[in-house]
Amino acid sequence: MSEEHKPLLVARKLVKHFPITGGVFGREVAKVHAVNGVSLELHKGECVGLVGESGCGKSTLGKTLVRLLDPTSGTILFDGKDISTLGYKQLRPLKRRMQMIFQDPYGSLNPRMTIENILREALLFHKVVDKGGVSARIDELLDLAGLSKAVRRKYPHEFSGGQRQRVGIARALTVNPELILADEPVSALDVSVQAQILNLLQGLRAELGLSYLFVSHDLKVVQHFCERVFIMYLGFIVEELPCDDLETDVRHPYSKALLSAIPVDDPRDRRDTEVLEGDVPSPIQLPKGCPFHTRCPQAEEICKKENPELVVIGKAHRVACHVVARELGAQN
Ligand code: SF4
């Protein structure tokens, strides 16, 4: 297997629940079922998207995969090593290889420090370069993030949203990561600035051989930025497919509804809009059967009783739906 096609990150039956405590003794009274048995792979140099509505568990899944959160159960392999249960000390060298970019890095940038000092602190803390090499490395990082040397003495509040995101990217690059978890990295930015940041991330991927786990509520952004997408609903992956096949081969009723909500670039290309009725059920009390059955226009009796398995239906294409599985079975 070539390096590019070796899985860098693998999740098997990954579960993340958050306990809700109550009463005088603070006992667990319920759980938020944020991630429910997710299995996925991300290959070296690949960019995959995690997409779904707000509260679907995509950010929690991303953070659990890079061990910012502890999994409740399941396995996570990073570069072949089981990192699911490693403690803080054992994780530290591995965490350098996985960095995060946030929606707005402002909250994670010390407002009293200049950009130069923010980057210097990260470089020295992680012992990436010796003291003599820090200044030259700061220039390199600013250059990689498309910022001029003139910003070295500026403070975070002096930057626009797009520039701040570039600072966040520069800081993530201080430790020469291999995998970047980008959690809604452009959703707070204007459309023109979004494109600039996405272009920057694509360029860095080619230049530095990075892999991205790209978390977004915006299927259109993911469609253009990623090779593969995992569509999530209520903490489950309901469909995985190559982004090139989204327009032609999407199968799950929820994925179809998400896709139909994307405005088309050319008004002559009409797309039937599928409006979903009802609200997403509470992740505290998951519905029995298919998690989507309470809103699914195609739901049948079996959907209320049995949660469909995610089954392979094509190259890099998996779907969890009784109806799709039956239709494909009938065709074959
Ligand atoms: Fe809809 Fe049933 Fe398929 Fe779930 S299994 S998506 S409820 S048709």
mmCIF file of C-alpha atoms and ligand atoms in Angstrom:
data_model
loop_
_atom_site.group_PDB
_atom_site.id
_atom_site.type_symbol
_atom_site.label_atom_id
_atom_site.label_comp_id
_atom_site.label_asym_id
_atom_site.label_seq_id
_atom_site.Cartn_x
_atom_site.Cartn_y
_atom_site.Cartn_z
ATOM 1 C CA MET A 1 0.000 0.000 0.000
ATOM 2 C CA SER A 2 1.485 3.412 -0.965
ATOM 3 C CA GLU A 3 2.044 6.033 1.742
ATOM 4 C CA GLU A 4 -0.797 8.210 0.345
ATOM 5 C CA HIS A 5 -3.253 5.365 0.657
ATOM 6 C CA LYS A 6 -2.260 4.187 4.108
ATOM 7 C CA PRO A 7 -4.929 5.170 6.610
ATOM 8 C CA LEU A 8 -3.617 7.966 8.799
ATOM 9 C CA LEU A 9 -6.669 7.934 11.021
ATOM 10 C CA VAL A 10 -9.077 5.076 11.624
ATOM 11 C CA ALA A 11 -12.133 5.005 13.882
ATOM 12 C CA ARG A 12 -13.933 1.798 14.754
ATOM 13 C CA LYS A 13 -17.328 1.851 16.454
ATOM 14 C CA LEU A 14 -16.471 5.152 18.093
ATOM 15 C CA VAL A 15 -18.910 6.331 20.765
ATOM 16 C CA LYS A 16 -18.939 9.606 22.688
ATOM 17 C CA HIS A 17 -21.619 10.196 25.288
ATOM 18 C CA PHE A 18 -21.783 13.106 27.717
ATOM 19 C CA PRO A 19 -23.355 12.241 31.076
ATOM 20 C CA ILE A 20 -26.021 14.545 32.498
ATOM 21 C CA THR A 21 -25.963 14.564 36.257
ATOM 22 C CA GLY A 22 -28.647 15.670 38.690
ATOM 23 C CA GLY A 23 -30.094 15.300 42.166
ATOM 24 C CA VAL A 24 -28.366 15.829 45.494
ATOM 25 C CA PHE A 25 -25.732 13.176 44.814
ATOM 26 C CA GLY A 26 -24.940 14.336 41.301
ATOM 27 C CA ARG A 27 -25.782 10.932 39.858
ATOM 28 C CA GLU A 28 -25.954 10.365 36.130
ATOM 29 C CA VAL A 29 -29.587 10.815 35.140
ATOM 30 C CA ALA A 30 -29.244 10.785 31.359
ATOM 31 C CA LYS A 31 -26.719 10.950 28.518
ATOM 32 C CA VAL A 32 -26.231 13.068 25.446
ATOM 33 C CA HIS A 33 -25.573 10.517 22.686
ATOM 34 C CA ALA A 34 -23.274 12.762 20.639
ATOM 35 C CA VAL A 35 -21.430 10.103 18.585
ATOM 36 C CA ASN A 36 -22.942 6.669 18.121
ATOM 37 C CA GLY A 37 -20.710 3.919 16.783
ATOM 38 C CA VAL A 38 -18.877 5.747 14.002
ATOM 39 C CA SER A 39 -16.383 3.860 11.817
ATOM 40 C CA LEU A 40 -14.324 5.762 9.269
ATOM 41 C CA GLU A 41 -10.894 6.087 7.683
ATOM 42 C CA LEU A 42 -8.859 9.055 6.523
ATOM 43 C CA HIS A 43 -5.848 8.417 4.301
ATOM 44 C CA LYS A 44 -2.561 10.279 4.214
ATOM 45 C CA GLY A 45 -2.796 13.435 2.135
ATOM 46 C CA GLU A 46 -6.584 13.197 1.935
ATOM 47 C CA CYS A 47 -9.187 15.799 2.742
ATOM 48 C CA VAL A 48 -12.477 14.469 4.070
ATOM 49 C CA GLY A 49 -15.536 16.384 5.203
ATOM 50 C CA LEU A 50 -17.838 15.763 8.150
ATOM 51 C CA VAL A 51 -21.154 17.405 7.376
ATOM 52 C CA GLY A 52 -24.483 17.782 9.119
ATOM 53 C CA GLU A 53 -26.795 20.233 10.821
ATOM 54 C CA SER A 54 -25.832 21.972 14.008
ATOM 55 C CA GLY A 55 -25.881 19.499 16.924
ATOM 56 C CA CYS A 56 -25.401 16.384 14.747
ATOM 57 C CA GLY A 57 -22.192 15.467 16.570
ATOM 58 C CA LYS A 58 -19.709 16.361 13.832
ATOM 59 C CA SER A 59 -17.550 18.675 15.970
ATOM 60 C CA THR A 60 -17.628 16.210 18.860
ATOM 61 C CA LEU A 61 -16.598 13.424 16.499
ATOM 62 C CA GLY A 62 -13.728 15.550 15.137
ATOM 63 C CA LYS A 63 -12.492 16.466 18.606
ATOM 64 C CA THR A 64 -12.747 12.850 19.784
ATOM 65 C CA LEU A 65 -10.807 11.611 16.758
ATOM 66 C CA VAL A 66 -7.856 13.883 17.595
ATOM 67 C CA ARG A 67 -8.253 13.074 21.314
ATOM 68 C CA LEU A 68 -9.258 16.542 22.444
ATOM 69 C CA LEU A 69 -12.113 14.557 23.984
ATOM 70 C CA ASP A 70 -11.904 11.075 25.483
ATOM 71 C CA PRO A 71 -13.996 8.475 23.666
ATOM 72 C CA THR A 72 -16.655 6.636 25.678
ATOM 73 C CA SER A 73 -15.855 3.448 23.748
ATOM 74 C CA GLY A 74 -14.481 2.312 20.428
ATOM 75 C CA THR A 75 -11.041 2.476 18.852
ATOM 76 C CA ILE A 76 -9.016 5.271 17.258
ATOM 77 C CA LEU A 77 -5.832 4.420 15.355
ATOM 78 C CA PHE A 78 -3.458 7.224 14.346
ATOM 79 C CA ASP A 79 -0.773 6.109 11.898
ATOM 80 C CA GLY A 80 -1.423 2.542 12.979
ATOM 81 C CA LYS A 81 -1.123 3.212 16.725
ATOM 82 C CA ASP A 82 -4.075 2.771 19.047
ATOM 83 C CA ILE A 83 -4.550 6.181 20.707
ATOM 84 C CA SER A 84 -8.026 5.539 22.155
ATOM 85 C CA THR A 85 -6.925 5.152 25.748
ATOM 86 C CA LEU A 86 -3.534 6.874 25.871
ATOM 87 C CA GLY A 87 -2.962 9.262 28.773
ATOM 88 C CA TYR A 88 -1.858 12.908 28.514
ATOM 89 C CA LYS A 89 1.894 12.149 28.557
ATOM 90 C CA GLN A 90 1.754 9.411 25.951
ATOM 91 C CA LEU A 91 -0.494 11.525 23.770
ATOM 92 C CA ARG A 92 1.658 14.655 23.823
ATOM 93 C CA PRO A 93 4.134 13.709 21.064
ATOM 94 C CA LEU A 94 1.286 12.410 18.909
ATOM 95 C CA LYS A 95 -0.833 15.512 19.444
ATOM 96 C CA ARG A 96 1.873 17.593 17.778
ATOM 97 C CA ARG A 97 1.124 15.664 14.627
ATOM 98 C CA MET A 98 -2.573 16.641 14.842
ATOM 99 C CA GLN A 99 -3.527 20.292 15.053
ATOM 100 C CA MET A 100 -6.798 22.215 15.038
ATOM 101 C CA ILE A 101 -8.072 25.274 13.260
ATOM 102 C CA PHE A 102 -11.138 26.840 14.872
ATOM 103 C CA GLN A 103 -14.084 28.796 13.513
ATOM 104 C CA ASP A 104 -12.738 31.965 15.101
ATOM 105 C CA PRO A 105 -9.240 31.576 16.497
ATOM 106 C CA TYR A 106 -9.654 34.852 18.409
ATOM 107 C CA GLY A 107 -10.686 33.045 21.596
ATOM 108 C CA SER A 108 -7.508 30.958 21.523
ATOM 109 C CA LEU A 109 -5.105 33.840 20.776
ATOM 110 C CA ASN A 110 -3.762 35.684 23.804
ATOM 111 C CA PRO A 111 -4.980 39.286 23.268
ATOM 112 C CA ARG A 112 -1.963 40.709 25.146
ATOM 113 C CA MET A 113 0.606 39.029 22.937
ATOM 114 C CA THR A 114 1.821 40.156 19.536
ATOM 115 C CA ILE A 115 1.604 37.635 16.710
ATOM 116 C CA GLU A 116 5.365 37.289 16.834
ATOM 117 C CA ASN A 117 5.216 36.305 20.507
ATOM 118 C CA ILE A 118 2.276 33.951 19.982
ATOM 119 C CA LEU A 119 4.264 32.053 17.355
ATOM 120 C CA ARG A 120 7.523 32.252 19.345
ATOM 121 C CA GLU A 121 5.828 30.796 22.419
ATOM 122 C CA ALA A 122 4.403 27.872 20.417
ATOM 123 C CA LEU A 123 7.766 27.175 18.727
ATOM 124 C CA LEU A 124 9.707 27.196 21.998
ATOM 125 C CA PHE A 125 7.071 25.276 23.975
ATOM 126 C CA HIS A 126 7.110 22.432 21.479
ATOM 127 C CA LYS A 127 10.914 22.701 21.031
ATOM 128 C CA VAL A 128 10.482 22.682 17.273
ATOM 129 C CA VAL A 129 13.490 24.962 16.643
ATOM 130 C CA ASP A 130 16.288 26.239 18.861
ATOM 131 C CA LYS A 131 16.247 29.841 20.043
ATOM 132 C CA GLY A 132 18.536 31.020 17.260
ATOM 133 C CA GLY A 133 16.176 29.708 14.588
ATOM 134 C CA VAL A 134 12.942 31.141 15.975
ATOM 135 C CA SER A 135 12.887 34.451 14.132
ATOM 136 C CA ALA A 136 13.545 32.916 10.717
ATOM 137 C CA ARG A 137 10.881 30.254 11.376
ATOM 138 C CA ILE A 138 8.343 32.946 12.326
ATOM 139 C CA ASP A 139 8.981 34.622 8.965
ATOM 140 C CA GLU A 140 8.500 31.281 7.217
ATOM 141 C CA LEU A 141 5.241 30.591 9.054
ATOM 142 C CA LEU A 142 3.855 34.050 8.263
ATOM 143 C CA ASP A 143 4.811 33.542 4.644
ATOM 144 C CA LEU A 144 3.153 30.118 4.528
ATOM 145 C CA ALA A 145 -0.048 31.652 5.945
ATOM 146 C CA GLY A 146 0.055 34.528 3.425
ATOM 147 C CA LEU A 147 0.834 37.220 6.018
ATOM 148 C CA SER A 148 3.554 39.854 5.599
ATOM 149 C CA LYS A 149 6.427 40.278 8.033
ATOM 150 C CA ALA A 150 4.932 43.684 8.883
ATOM 151 C CA VAL A 151 2.271 41.976 11.056
ATOM 152 C CA ARG A 152 4.804 40.594 13.535
ATOM 153 C CA ARG A 153 4.241 43.384 16.034
ATOM 154 C CA LYS A 154 0.451 43.448 15.716
ATOM 155 C CA TYR A 155 -2.032 42.201 18.305
ATOM 156 C CA PRO A 156 -4.937 39.832 17.516
ATOM 157 C CA HIS A 157 -7.567 42.601 17.800
ATOM 158 C CA GLU A 158 -5.859 44.537 14.993
ATOM 159 C CA PHE A 159 -6.643 41.809 12.441
ATOM 160 C CA SER A 160 -9.705 41.178 10.287
ATOM 161 C CA GLY A 161 -11.495 37.804 10.586
ATOM 162 C CA GLY A 162 -9.663 36.406 7.555
ATOM 163 C CA GLN A 163 -6.264 37.565 8.817
ATOM 164 C CA ARG A 164 -6.972 36.084 12.236
ATOM 165 C CA GLN A 165 -7.738 32.778 10.575
ATOM 166 C CA ARG A 166 -4.358 33.040 8.825
ATOM 167 C CA VAL A 167 -2.713 33.597 12.214
ATOM 168 C CA GLY A 168 -4.539 30.506 13.528
ATOM 169 C CA ILE A 169 -3.229 28.542 10.538
ATOM 170 C CA ALA A 170 0.330 29.836 11.085
ATOM 171 C CA ARG A 171 0.141 28.764 14.713
ATOM 172 C CA ALA A 172 -1.189 25.320 13.796
ATOM 173 C CA LEU A 173 1.784 24.922 11.429
ATOM 174 C CA THR A 174 4.395 25.683 14.111
ATOM 175 C CA VAL A 175 4.629 21.988 15.024
ATOM 176 C CA ASN A 176 4.767 20.639 11.448
ATOM 177 C CA PRO A 177 1.503 18.664 11.784
ATOM 178 C CA GLU A 178 0.380 15.901 9.445
ATOM 179 C CA LEU A 179 -3.335 16.099 10.182
ATOM 180 C CA ILE A 180 -5.403 19.242 10.655
ATOM 181 C CA LEU A 181 -8.879 19.178 12.132
ATOM 182 C CA ALA A 182 -10.512 22.261 10.642
ATOM 183 C CA ASP A 183 -13.729 22.922 12.581
ATOM 184 C CA GLU A 184 -15.975 25.304 10.592
ATOM 185 C CA PRO A 185 -12.832 27.258 9.593
ATOM 186 C CA VAL A 186 -14.582 29.594 7.161
ATOM 187 C CA SER A 187 -18.175 29.775 8.378
ATOM 188 C CA ALA A 188 -17.658 33.104 10.203
ATOM 189 C CA LEU A 189 -16.086 34.738 7.130
ATOM 190 C CA ASP A 190 -17.471 36.641 4.125
ATOM 191 C CA VAL A 191 -17.775 34.537 0.974
ATOM 192 C CA SER A 192 -14.810 36.231 -0.787
ATOM 193 C CA VAL A 193 -12.599 35.744 2.271
ATOM 194 C CA GLN A 194 -13.819 32.139 2.581
ATOM 195 C CA ALA A 195 -12.454 31.425 -0.884
ATOM 196 C CA GLN A 196 -9.071 32.938 0.009
ATOM 197 C CA ILE A 197 -8.745 30.825 3.161
ATOM 198 C CA LEU A 198 -9.843 27.651 1.347
ATOM 199 C CA ASN A 199 -7.294 28.336 -1.407
ATOM 200 C CA LEU A 200 -4.632 28.848 1.233
ATOM 201 C CA LEU A 201 -5.527 25.524 2.897
ATOM 202 C CA GLN A 202 -5.446 23.718 -0.469
ATOM 203 C CA GLY A 203 -2.046 25.232 -1.274
ATOM 204 C CA LEU A 204 -0.647 24.187 2.102
ATOM 205 C CA ARG A 205 -1.956 20.706 1.637
ATOM 206 C CA ALA A 206 -0.054 20.359 -1.642
ATOM 207 C CA GLU A 207 3.082 22.038 -0.287
ATOM 208 C CA LEU A 208 3.278 20.314 3.081
ATOM 209 C CA GLY A 209 1.450 17.042 2.374
ATOM 210 C CA LEU A 210 -1.213 17.763 4.983
ATOM 211 C CA SER A 211 -4.374 15.747 5.550
ATOM 212 C CA TYR A 212 -7.561 17.526 6.590
ATOM 213 C CA LEU A 213 -10.590 16.511 8.555
ATOM 214 C CA PHE A 214 -12.920 19.308 7.552
ATOM 215 C CA VAL A 215 -15.980 19.815 9.775
ATOM 216 C CA SER A 216 -18.722 21.978 8.309
ATOM 217 C CA HIS A 217 -22.468 22.505 8.221
ATOM 218 C CA ASP A 218 -22.044 23.714 4.628
ATOM 219 C CA LEU A 219 -22.204 20.871 2.122
ATOM 220 C CA LYS A 220 -21.364 23.238 -0.741
ATOM 221 C CA VAL A 221 -18.031 24.220 0.814
ATOM 222 C CA VAL A 222 -17.210 20.568 1.514
ATOM 223 C CA GLN A 223 -18.213 19.562 -2.015
ATOM 224 C CA HIS A 224 -15.623 21.941 -3.438
ATOM 225 C CA PHE A 225 -12.901 21.424 -0.847
ATOM 226 C CA CYS A 226 -12.906 17.716 0.026
ATOM 227 C CA GLU A 227 -12.543 14.415 -1.822
ATOM 228 C CA ARG A 228 -14.899 12.439 0.371
ATOM 229 C CA VAL A 229 -17.715 13.370 2.683
ATOM 230 C CA PHE A 230 -19.292 11.720 5.696
ATOM 231 C CA ILE A 231 -22.844 12.924 6.264
ATOM 232 C CA MET A 232 -23.924 12.803 9.896
ATOM 233 C CA TYR A 233 -27.321 12.809 11.538
ATOM 234 C CA LEU A 234 -27.898 12.500 15.297
ATOM 235 C CA GLY A 235 -24.386 11.194 15.894
ATOM 236 C CA PHE A 236 -24.568 8.514 13.175
ATOM 237 C CA ILE A 237 -22.906 8.480 9.784
ATOM 238 C CA VAL A 238 -25.776 8.003 7.376
ATOM 239 C CA GLU A 239 -23.794 8.210 4.137
ATOM 240 C CA GLU A 240 -20.205 8.329 2.933
ATOM 241 C CA LEU A 241 -19.381 9.070 -0.684
ATOM 242 C CA PRO A 242 -16.854 10.780 -2.964
ATOM 243 C CA CYS A 243 -17.657 14.488 -3.349
ATOM 244 C CA ASP A 244 -17.491 14.125 -7.147
ATOM 245 C CA ASP A 245 -20.496 11.786 -6.932
ATOM 246 C CA LEU A 246 -22.630 14.007 -4.712
ATOM 247 C CA GLU A 247 -24.700 15.513 -7.522
ATOM 248 C CA THR A 248 -25.301 12.258 -9.339
ATOM 249 C CA ASP A 249 -25.193 9.435 -6.856
ATOM 250 C CA VAL A 250 -26.294 10.636 -3.430
ATOM 251 C CA ARG A 251 -28.754 8.083 -1.980
ATOM 252 C CA HIS A 252 -29.736 8.699 1.622
ATOM 253 C CA PRO A 253 -32.945 10.768 1.993
ATOM 254 C CA TYR A 254 -31.224 13.082 4.497
ATOM 255 C CA SER A 255 -28.202 13.627 2.254
ATOM 256 C CA LYS A 256 -30.570 14.364 -0.644
ATOM 257 C CA ALA A 257 -32.382 16.978 1.441
ATOM 258 C CA LEU A 258 -29.075 18.613 2.416
ATOM 259 C CA LEU A 259 -27.939 18.658 -1.200
ATOM 260 C CA SER A 260 -31.229 20.076 -2.437
ATOM 261 C CA ALA A 261 -30.817 23.038 -0.092
ATOM 262 C CA ILE A 262 -27.602 24.131 -1.859
ATOM 263 C CA PRO A 263 -28.315 27.007 -4.265
ATOM 264 C CA VAL A 264 -27.222 26.152 -7.829
ATOM 265 C CA ASP A 265 -24.553 28.324 -9.498
ATOM 266 C CA ASP A 266 -26.396 28.520 -12.799
ATOM 267 C CA PRO A 267 -30.112 29.467 -12.450
ATOM 268 C CA ARG A 268 -30.887 27.361 -15.568
ATOM 269 C CA ASP A 269 -29.859 24.254 -13.585
ATOM 270 C CA ARG A 270 -32.908 23.672 -11.452
ATOM 271 C CA ARG A 271 -32.811 21.410 -8.441
ATOM 272 C CA ASP A 272 -35.936 20.149 -6.672
ATOM 273 C CA THR A 273 -35.828 21.409 -3.118
ATOM 274 C CA GLU A 274 -36.745 18.853 -0.460
ATOM 275 C CA VAL A 275 -37.860 20.620 2.683
ATOM 276 C CA LEU A 276 -37.535 18.504 5.792
ATOM 277 C CA GLU A 277 -40.489 18.633 8.165
ATOM 278 C CA GLY A 278 -40.085 18.577 11.941
ATOM 279 C CA ASP A 279 -37.130 19.038 14.229
ATOM 280 C CA VAL A 280 -34.077 16.892 14.847
ATOM 281 C CA PRO A 281 -34.916 14.586 17.803
ATOM 282 C CA SER A 282 -33.065 15.117 21.067
ATOM 283 C CA PRO A 283 -29.704 13.330 21.292
ATOM 284 C CA ILE A 284 -30.642 12.622 24.927
ATOM 285 C CA GLN A 285 -33.423 10.304 23.810
ATOM 286 C CA LEU A 286 -32.558 8.800 20.467
ATOM 287 C CA PRO A 287 -35.537 7.498 18.510
ATOM 288 C CA LYS A 288 -35.807 3.729 18.132
ATOM 289 C CA GLY A 289 -35.032 2.393 14.662
ATOM 290 C CA CYS A 290 -33.528 4.637 11.984
ATOM 291 C CA PRO A 291 -32.487 7.923 13.623
ATOM 292 C CA PHE A 292 -33.966 9.822 10.668
ATOM 293 C CA HIS A 293 -37.370 8.108 10.568
ATOM 294 C CA THR A 294 -39.205 10.921 12.387
ATOM 295 C CA ARG A 295 -38.470 13.274 9.471
ATOM 296 C CA CYS A 296 -37.954 10.954 6.548
ATOM 297 C CA PRO A 297 -40.415 11.292 3.637
ATOM 298 C CA GLN A 298 -39.715 7.658 2.673
ATOM 299 C CA ALA A 299 -40.015 6.079 6.121
ATOM 300 C CA GLU A 300 -41.652 2.646 6.343
ATOM 301 C CA GLU A 301 -42.686 0.437 9.280
ATOM 302 C CA ILE A 302 -39.288 -1.260 9.502
ATOM 303 C CA CYS A 303 -37.631 2.164 9.862
ATOM 304 C CA LYS A 304 -39.371 2.669 13.225
ATOM 305 C CA LYS A 305 -38.008 -0.606 14.550
ATOM 306 C CA GLU A 306 -34.542 -1.301 13.140
ATOM 307 C CA ASN A 307 -31.587 1.022 12.774
ATOM 308 C CA PRO A 308 -30.146 0.305 9.311
ATOM 309 C CA GLU A 309 -26.506 -0.784 9.013
ATOM 310 C CA LEU A 310 -24.095 1.330 7.008
ATOM 311 C CA VAL A 311 -23.554 -0.881 3.958
ATOM 312 C CA VAL A 312 -21.108 -0.581 1.071
ATOM 313 C CA ILE A 313 -22.951 0.186 -2.158
ATOM 314 C CA GLY A 314 -20.073 1.354 -4.366
ATOM 315 C CA LYS A 315 -16.468 2.531 -4.385
ATOM 316 C CA ALA A 316 -16.015 4.593 -1.201
ATOM 317 C CA HIS A 317 -19.812 4.750 -0.998
ATOM 318 C CA ARG A 318 -21.714 3.546 2.084
ATOM 319 C CA VAL A 319 -25.316 4.228 3.023
ATOM 320 C CA ALA A 320 -27.456 3.445 6.071
ATOM 321 C CA CYS A 321 -31.013 3.142 4.772
ATOM 322 C CA HIS A 322 -33.405 0.171 4.576
ATOM 323 C CA VAL A 323 -35.114 1.452 1.446
ATOM 324 C CA VAL A 324 -31.904 2.186 -0.476
ATOM 325 C CA ALA A 325 -30.452 -1.203 0.509
ATOM 326 C CA ARG A 326 -33.620 -2.983 -0.662
ATOM 327 C CA GLU A 327 -33.776 -1.073 -3.964
ATOM 328 C CA LEU A 328 -30.141 -1.829 -4.713
ATOM 329 C CA GLY A 329 -30.656 -5.471 -3.709
ATOM 330 C CA ALA A 330 -33.568 -5.681 -6.122
ATOM 331 C CA GLN A 331 -31.492 -4.176 -8.955
ATOM 332 C CA ASN A 332 -28.572 -6.585 -8.416
HETATM 333 FE FE1 SF4 B 1 -35.775 6.974 5.742
HETATM 334 FE FE2 SF4 B 1 -36.174 4.464 6.494
HETATM 335 FE FE3 SF4 B 1 -34.073 5.084 5.011
HETATM 336 FE FE4 SF4 B 1 -34.201 5.834 7.549
HETATM 337 S S1 SF4 B 1 -34.100 3.747 6.807
HETATM 338 S S2 SF4 B 1 -33.557 7.046 5.848
HETATM 339 S S3 SF4 B 1 -36.375 6.288 7.751
HETATM 340 S S4 SF4 B 1 -36.214 5.255 4.427
#
